[in-house]
Amino acid sequence: MVKTIFITGASRGFGRIWAEAFLERGDQVVVTSRKGSGLTELVEKYGRAVLPLELDITNRAACFAALEKAKSHFGRVDVVINNAAMGVVGMVEELGEQESRDIIEANLFGSLWITQAALPILRAQGSGHILQLSSALGVYTFPSVGIYSASKFAVEGFSEALYLETKDMGIHVTIVEPNGFATDFTASTIQSKPVTAYDQVRTALYSNPAMTESDTYGDPKATAAAILKLVDATNPPLRLFLGKKALPLAKAVYEQRLASWEEWNPVAIEAHGL
């Protein structure tokens, strides 16, 4: 069955790769980008199967209008992929006010507005699948990506609640958590002004073998097959890592968390007071 897919941030990176994968197999795809000019090649190659929309995901009204255009044009929306995002690299003390606000606006509120705009359509259909592009850095974090992780942790939080709210409405929710991939995401990544007090932390981070191994960053094109399997699944998971690096590190992080919670559980129980 031909699916109608709505993808934000489709001019490059994962969004572009996944849009082409859907189009190649015959699906209809609504592709959005802040600058519509980046979508021209898709229209030229795939014609009427593509609906290009210029969209600023931080504009809530524009998000609602975009989903309505998608439904009006193709008659339905089956899959919504919240892919558009920005990055900020900087130690917590180094973060500027505007860049911190901008990343929360884009990564958290942008995903929230698109989700809110899609839900009435999916609910009326009695079916649909929302893919929230989080990150492995929405599960754990490391120095210099604190605000990026904060934005993705927040997406994970509201998406898990959304899953519980809509699971009996025929609407699936999946949080997609890629580890590092060799995309051009750095094109939308801002570098905060460094504070020299953190130079040693930076040096240790970037000299860590885990950051420099030849297979640290996965091949983004290899993710397309996984995304196709995900949207075709009868019972898709709430969470899906992309890449082989994330799960081992997540396991180690959660083992440490569980050990710490257990160690301090007597104090926690005492604080309950009853």
Short mmCIF file of C-alpha atoms in Angstrom, two decimals:
data_model
loop_
_atom_site.label_atom_id
_atom_site.label_comp_id
_atom_site.label_asym_id
_atom_site.label_seq_id
_atom_site.Cartn_x
_atom_site.Cartn_y
_atom_site.Cartn_z
CA MET A 1 0.00 0.00 0.00
CA VAL A 2 1.28 3.43 -0.93
CA LYS A 3 1.97 5.53 2.15
CA THR A 4 1.96 9.29 2.51
CA ILE A 5 5.00 10.44 4.47
CA PHE A 6 5.55 13.90 5.99
CA ILE A 7 9.21 14.71 6.68
CA THR A 8 10.65 17.89 8.17
CA GLY A 9 14.21 18.93 7.39
CA ALA A 10 14.19 16.98 4.12
CA SER A 11 16.68 19.05 2.13
CA ARG A 12 19.73 17.17 3.43
CA GLY A 13 21.00 14.54 5.85
CA PHE A 14 18.70 11.83 7.15
CA GLY A 15 15.61 13.67 5.93
CA ARG A 16 16.80 13.72 2.32
CA ILE A 17 18.03 10.11 2.40
CA TRP A 18 14.78 8.83 3.86
CA ALA A 19 12.60 10.92 1.53
CA GLU A 20 14.37 9.41 -1.48
CA ALA A 21 14.05 5.90 -0.07
CA PHE A 22 10.28 6.32 0.29
CA LEU A 23 9.96 7.86 -3.17
CA GLU A 24 12.04 5.15 -4.81
CA ARG A 25 9.63 2.49 -3.57
CA GLY A 26 6.58 4.44 -4.73
CA ASP A 27 5.35 6.30 -1.66
CA GLN A 28 4.10 9.90 -1.66
CA VAL A 29 6.23 12.29 0.35
CA VAL A 30 5.65 15.76 1.74
CA VAL A 31 9.11 17.30 2.15
CA THR A 32 9.69 20.44 4.17
CA SER A 33 12.65 22.70 4.66
CA ARG A 34 13.23 26.19 5.98
CA LYS A 35 14.38 27.08 2.46
CA GLY A 36 12.23 25.47 -0.21
CA SER A 37 14.98 25.79 -2.82
CA GLY A 38 16.73 22.80 -1.28
CA LEU A 39 13.84 20.56 -2.35
CA THR A 40 13.87 21.37 -6.08
CA GLU A 41 15.84 18.30 -7.15
CA LEU A 42 13.36 15.96 -5.48
CA VAL A 43 10.47 17.55 -7.36
CA GLU A 44 12.36 17.39 -10.66
CA LYS A 45 13.14 13.70 -10.18
CA TYR A 46 9.92 12.39 -8.63
CA GLY A 47 7.27 14.80 -9.89
CA ARG A 48 3.78 14.59 -8.45
CA ALA A 49 4.81 12.10 -5.77
CA VAL A 50 6.51 15.01 -3.97
CA LEU A 51 4.86 17.96 -2.26
CA PRO A 52 7.55 20.51 -1.30
CA LEU A 53 6.74 22.97 1.47
CA GLU A 54 8.82 25.81 2.86
CA LEU A 55 8.40 25.60 6.63
CA ASP A 56 9.83 27.15 9.75
CA ILE A 57 9.04 24.51 12.37
CA THR A 58 9.31 27.05 15.19
CA ASN A 59 6.17 28.75 13.81
CA ARG A 60 3.26 26.81 15.32
CA ALA A 61 0.61 28.18 12.96
CA ALA A 62 2.78 27.35 9.95
CA CYS A 63 3.15 23.76 11.21
CA PHE A 64 -0.62 23.35 11.39
CA ALA A 65 -1.01 24.86 7.92
CA ALA A 66 1.64 22.51 6.50
CA LEU A 67 -0.08 19.38 7.82
CA GLU A 68 -3.42 20.59 6.47
CA LYS A 69 -1.82 21.16 3.05
CA ALA A 70 -0.38 17.67 3.15
CA LYS A 71 -3.75 16.11 3.95
CA SER A 72 -5.57 18.22 1.37
CA HIS A 73 -3.04 17.40 -1.34
CA PHE A 74 -2.66 13.65 -0.82
CA GLY A 75 -5.90 12.87 1.06
CA ARG A 76 -4.22 11.44 4.14
CA VAL A 77 -1.00 11.35 6.16
CA ASP A 78 0.32 7.98 7.27
CA VAL A 79 3.75 8.73 8.71
CA VAL A 80 5.10 11.92 10.26
CA ILE A 81 8.87 12.18 10.73
CA ASN A 82 10.08 14.99 12.97
CA ASN A 83 13.60 15.14 11.59
CA ALA A 84 14.46 18.86 11.44
CA ALA A 85 16.83 19.96 14.19
CA MET A 86 19.82 22.12 15.01
CA GLY A 87 22.92 21.50 17.11
CA VAL A 88 24.93 23.53 19.58
CA VAL A 89 28.34 22.45 20.87
CA GLY A 90 29.61 24.03 24.07
CA MET A 91 30.22 23.34 27.73
CA VAL A 92 27.30 24.37 29.93
CA GLU A 93 29.07 27.49 31.18
CA GLU A 94 29.89 28.51 27.60
CA LEU A 95 26.33 28.48 26.25
CA GLY A 96 24.93 31.77 25.03
CA GLU A 97 21.35 32.77 25.75
CA GLN A 98 20.14 33.10 22.17
CA GLU A 99 21.67 29.87 20.88
CA SER A 100 20.26 28.02 23.90
CA ARG A 101 16.79 29.38 23.27
CA ASP A 102 17.06 28.68 19.53
CA ILE A 103 17.90 25.01 19.96
CA ILE A 104 15.02 24.43 22.36
CA GLU A 105 12.68 26.26 19.96
CA ALA A 106 13.78 24.10 17.04
CA ASN A 107 14.37 20.69 18.58
CA LEU A 108 11.69 20.63 21.27
CA PHE A 109 8.97 23.06 20.25
CA GLY A 110 9.37 22.37 16.54
CA SER A 111 8.74 18.67 17.16
CA LEU A 112 5.89 19.48 19.52
CA TRP A 113 4.11 21.79 17.06
CA ILE A 114 4.36 19.29 14.18
CA THR A 115 3.12 16.53 16.48
CA GLN A 116 0.16 18.59 17.66
CA ALA A 117 -0.69 19.48 14.06
CA ALA A 118 -0.57 15.85 12.96
CA LEU A 119 -2.58 14.31 15.79
CA PRO A 120 -6.10 15.46 14.76
CA ILE A 121 -5.48 14.09 11.26
CA LEU A 122 -4.14 10.75 12.47
CA ARG A 123 -6.83 10.45 15.12
CA ALA A 124 -9.59 11.04 12.54
CA GLN A 125 -8.04 8.36 10.32
CA GLY A 126 -7.70 5.97 13.24
CA SER A 127 -4.15 5.23 12.16
CA GLY A 128 -0.71 6.76 11.76
CA HIS A 129 2.87 6.62 12.92
CA ILE A 130 4.88 9.49 14.38
CA LEU A 131 8.67 9.15 14.30
CA GLN A 132 10.48 11.53 16.63
CA LEU A 133 14.11 11.90 15.67
CA SER A 134 15.88 12.05 19.00
CA SER A 135 19.47 10.88 19.39
CA ALA A 136 21.54 8.48 21.42
CA LEU A 137 22.39 11.76 23.16
CA GLY A 138 18.77 11.81 24.29
CA VAL A 139 19.55 8.71 26.36
CA TYR A 140 23.01 9.60 27.68
CA THR A 141 25.33 12.55 27.22
CA PHE A 142 28.93 13.72 27.42
CA PRO A 143 30.76 17.03 27.82
CA SER A 144 30.01 19.82 25.31
CA VAL A 145 26.60 18.56 24.18
CA GLY A 146 24.59 19.44 27.28
CA ILE A 147 22.04 21.74 25.66
CA TYR A 148 21.62 19.46 22.65
CA SER A 149 21.02 16.52 24.98
CA ALA A 150 18.59 18.64 27.01
CA SER A 151 16.52 19.28 23.89
CA LYS A 152 16.49 15.58 22.96
CA PHE A 153 15.81 14.38 26.52
CA ALA A 154 12.77 16.67 26.41
CA VAL A 155 11.59 15.22 23.10
CA GLU A 156 11.92 11.74 24.60
CA GLY A 157 9.85 12.77 27.60
CA PHE A 158 6.86 14.16 25.77
CA SER A 159 7.02 11.40 23.16
CA GLU A 160 6.86 8.66 25.77
CA ALA A 161 3.82 10.35 27.29
CA LEU A 162 2.33 10.68 23.78
CA TYR A 163 2.78 6.96 23.22
CA LEU A 164 0.74 6.22 26.35
CA GLU A 165 -1.91 8.79 25.39
CA THR A 166 -2.48 7.53 21.84
CA LYS A 167 -1.66 3.81 21.84
CA ASP A 168 -5.37 2.88 21.85
CA MET A 169 -6.19 5.28 19.00
CA GLY A 170 -4.33 3.38 16.28
CA ILE A 171 -1.44 5.83 16.44
CA HIS A 172 2.10 4.51 16.83
CA VAL A 173 4.96 6.57 18.26
CA THR A 174 8.63 5.70 17.82
CA ILE A 175 11.58 7.62 19.22
CA VAL A 176 14.49 7.14 16.80
CA GLU A 177 17.89 7.42 18.49
CA PRO A 178 20.85 7.48 16.08
CA ASN A 179 24.39 7.27 17.37
CA GLY A 180 26.97 9.30 15.44
CA PHE A 181 26.58 9.28 11.65
CA ALA A 182 28.61 10.93 8.93
CA THR A 183 25.92 13.39 7.85
CA ASP A 184 26.25 17.11 7.20
CA PHE A 185 24.42 17.92 10.44
CA THR A 186 27.38 20.08 11.44
CA ALA A 187 26.14 22.59 8.86
CA SER A 188 23.41 23.56 11.34
CA THR A 189 25.58 23.18 14.43
CA ILE A 190 26.70 26.28 16.35
CA GLN A 191 29.94 26.39 18.34
CA SER A 192 29.74 28.37 21.58
CA LYS A 193 32.53 30.73 22.54
CA PRO A 194 35.03 28.58 24.48
CA VAL A 195 36.09 29.19 28.08
CA THR A 196 39.72 28.19 28.57
CA ALA A 197 38.98 26.54 31.94
CA TYR A 198 37.45 23.65 29.95
CA ASP A 199 40.31 23.13 27.51
CA GLN A 200 41.51 20.05 29.37
CA VAL A 201 38.02 18.55 29.32
CA ARG A 202 37.81 19.20 25.58
CA THR A 203 41.20 17.63 24.94
CA ALA A 204 40.31 14.52 26.90
CA LEU A 205 37.00 14.23 25.07
CA TYR A 206 38.34 14.50 21.55
CA SER A 207 41.35 12.27 22.21
CA ASN A 208 39.14 9.47 23.52
CA PRO A 209 39.56 6.44 21.22
CA ALA A 210 35.78 6.03 21.11
CA MET A 211 35.63 9.38 19.27
CA THR A 212 38.36 8.56 16.77
CA GLU A 213 37.78 4.94 15.74
CA SER A 214 37.24 4.35 12.03
CA ASP A 215 33.70 3.08 12.64
CA THR A 216 32.66 5.72 15.18
CA TYR A 217 30.35 7.36 12.65
CA GLY A 218 27.92 5.18 10.74
CA ASP A 219 26.94 5.41 7.07
CA PRO A 220 23.74 7.49 6.94
CA LYS A 221 22.56 5.81 3.73
CA ALA A 222 22.44 2.49 5.61
CA THR A 223 19.68 3.87 7.84
CA ALA A 224 17.14 4.00 5.03
CA ALA A 225 16.39 0.27 5.10
CA ALA A 226 15.86 0.42 8.87
CA ILE A 227 13.39 3.31 8.56
CA LEU A 228 11.43 1.49 5.85
CA LYS A 229 11.20 -1.60 8.08
CA LEU A 230 10.13 0.59 11.00
CA VAL A 231 7.22 2.29 9.22
CA ASP A 232 6.07 -1.03 7.74
CA ALA A 233 6.06 -2.83 11.10
CA THR A 234 2.69 -3.94 12.44
CA ASN A 235 3.85 -3.37 16.01
CA PRO A 236 6.70 -0.83 15.90
CA PRO A 237 8.80 -0.20 19.02
CA LEU A 238 8.60 2.90 21.19
CA ARG A 239 12.37 3.32 20.84
CA LEU A 240 14.84 2.34 18.14
CA PHE A 241 18.58 2.97 18.15
CA LEU A 242 20.22 3.46 14.78
CA GLY A 243 23.81 2.26 14.61
CA LYS A 244 25.87 -0.27 16.55
CA LYS A 245 27.53 2.10 19.04
CA ALA A 246 24.57 3.31 21.07
CA LEU A 247 23.28 0.21 22.83
CA PRO A 248 26.55 -0.91 24.48
CA LEU A 249 27.13 2.59 25.84
CA ALA A 250 23.51 2.94 26.97
CA LYS A 251 23.79 -0.35 28.86
CA ALA A 252 26.94 0.82 30.64
CA VAL A 253 25.33 4.16 31.54
CA TYR A 254 22.19 2.53 32.91
CA GLU A 255 24.19 0.00 34.93
CA GLN A 256 25.92 2.94 36.62
CA ARG A 257 22.62 4.70 37.20
CA LEU A 258 20.97 1.63 38.69
CA ALA A 259 23.94 1.01 40.97
CA SER A 260 23.81 4.58 42.23
CA TRP A 261 20.03 4.49 42.77
CA GLU A 262 20.35 1.24 44.68
CA GLU A 263 23.18 2.58 46.82
CA TRP A 264 21.17 5.63 47.80
CA ASN A 265 17.80 3.93 48.04
CA PRO A 266 17.80 3.90 51.90
CA VAL A 267 18.07 7.67 51.80
CA ALA A 268 15.28 7.81 49.22
CA ILE A 269 13.01 5.64 51.37
CA GLU A 270 13.75 7.76 54.43
CA ALA A 271 12.72 10.86 52.46
CA HIS A 272 9.29 9.35 51.77
CA GLY A 273 8.38 9.90 55.40
CA LEU A 274 5.70 7.18 55.69
#
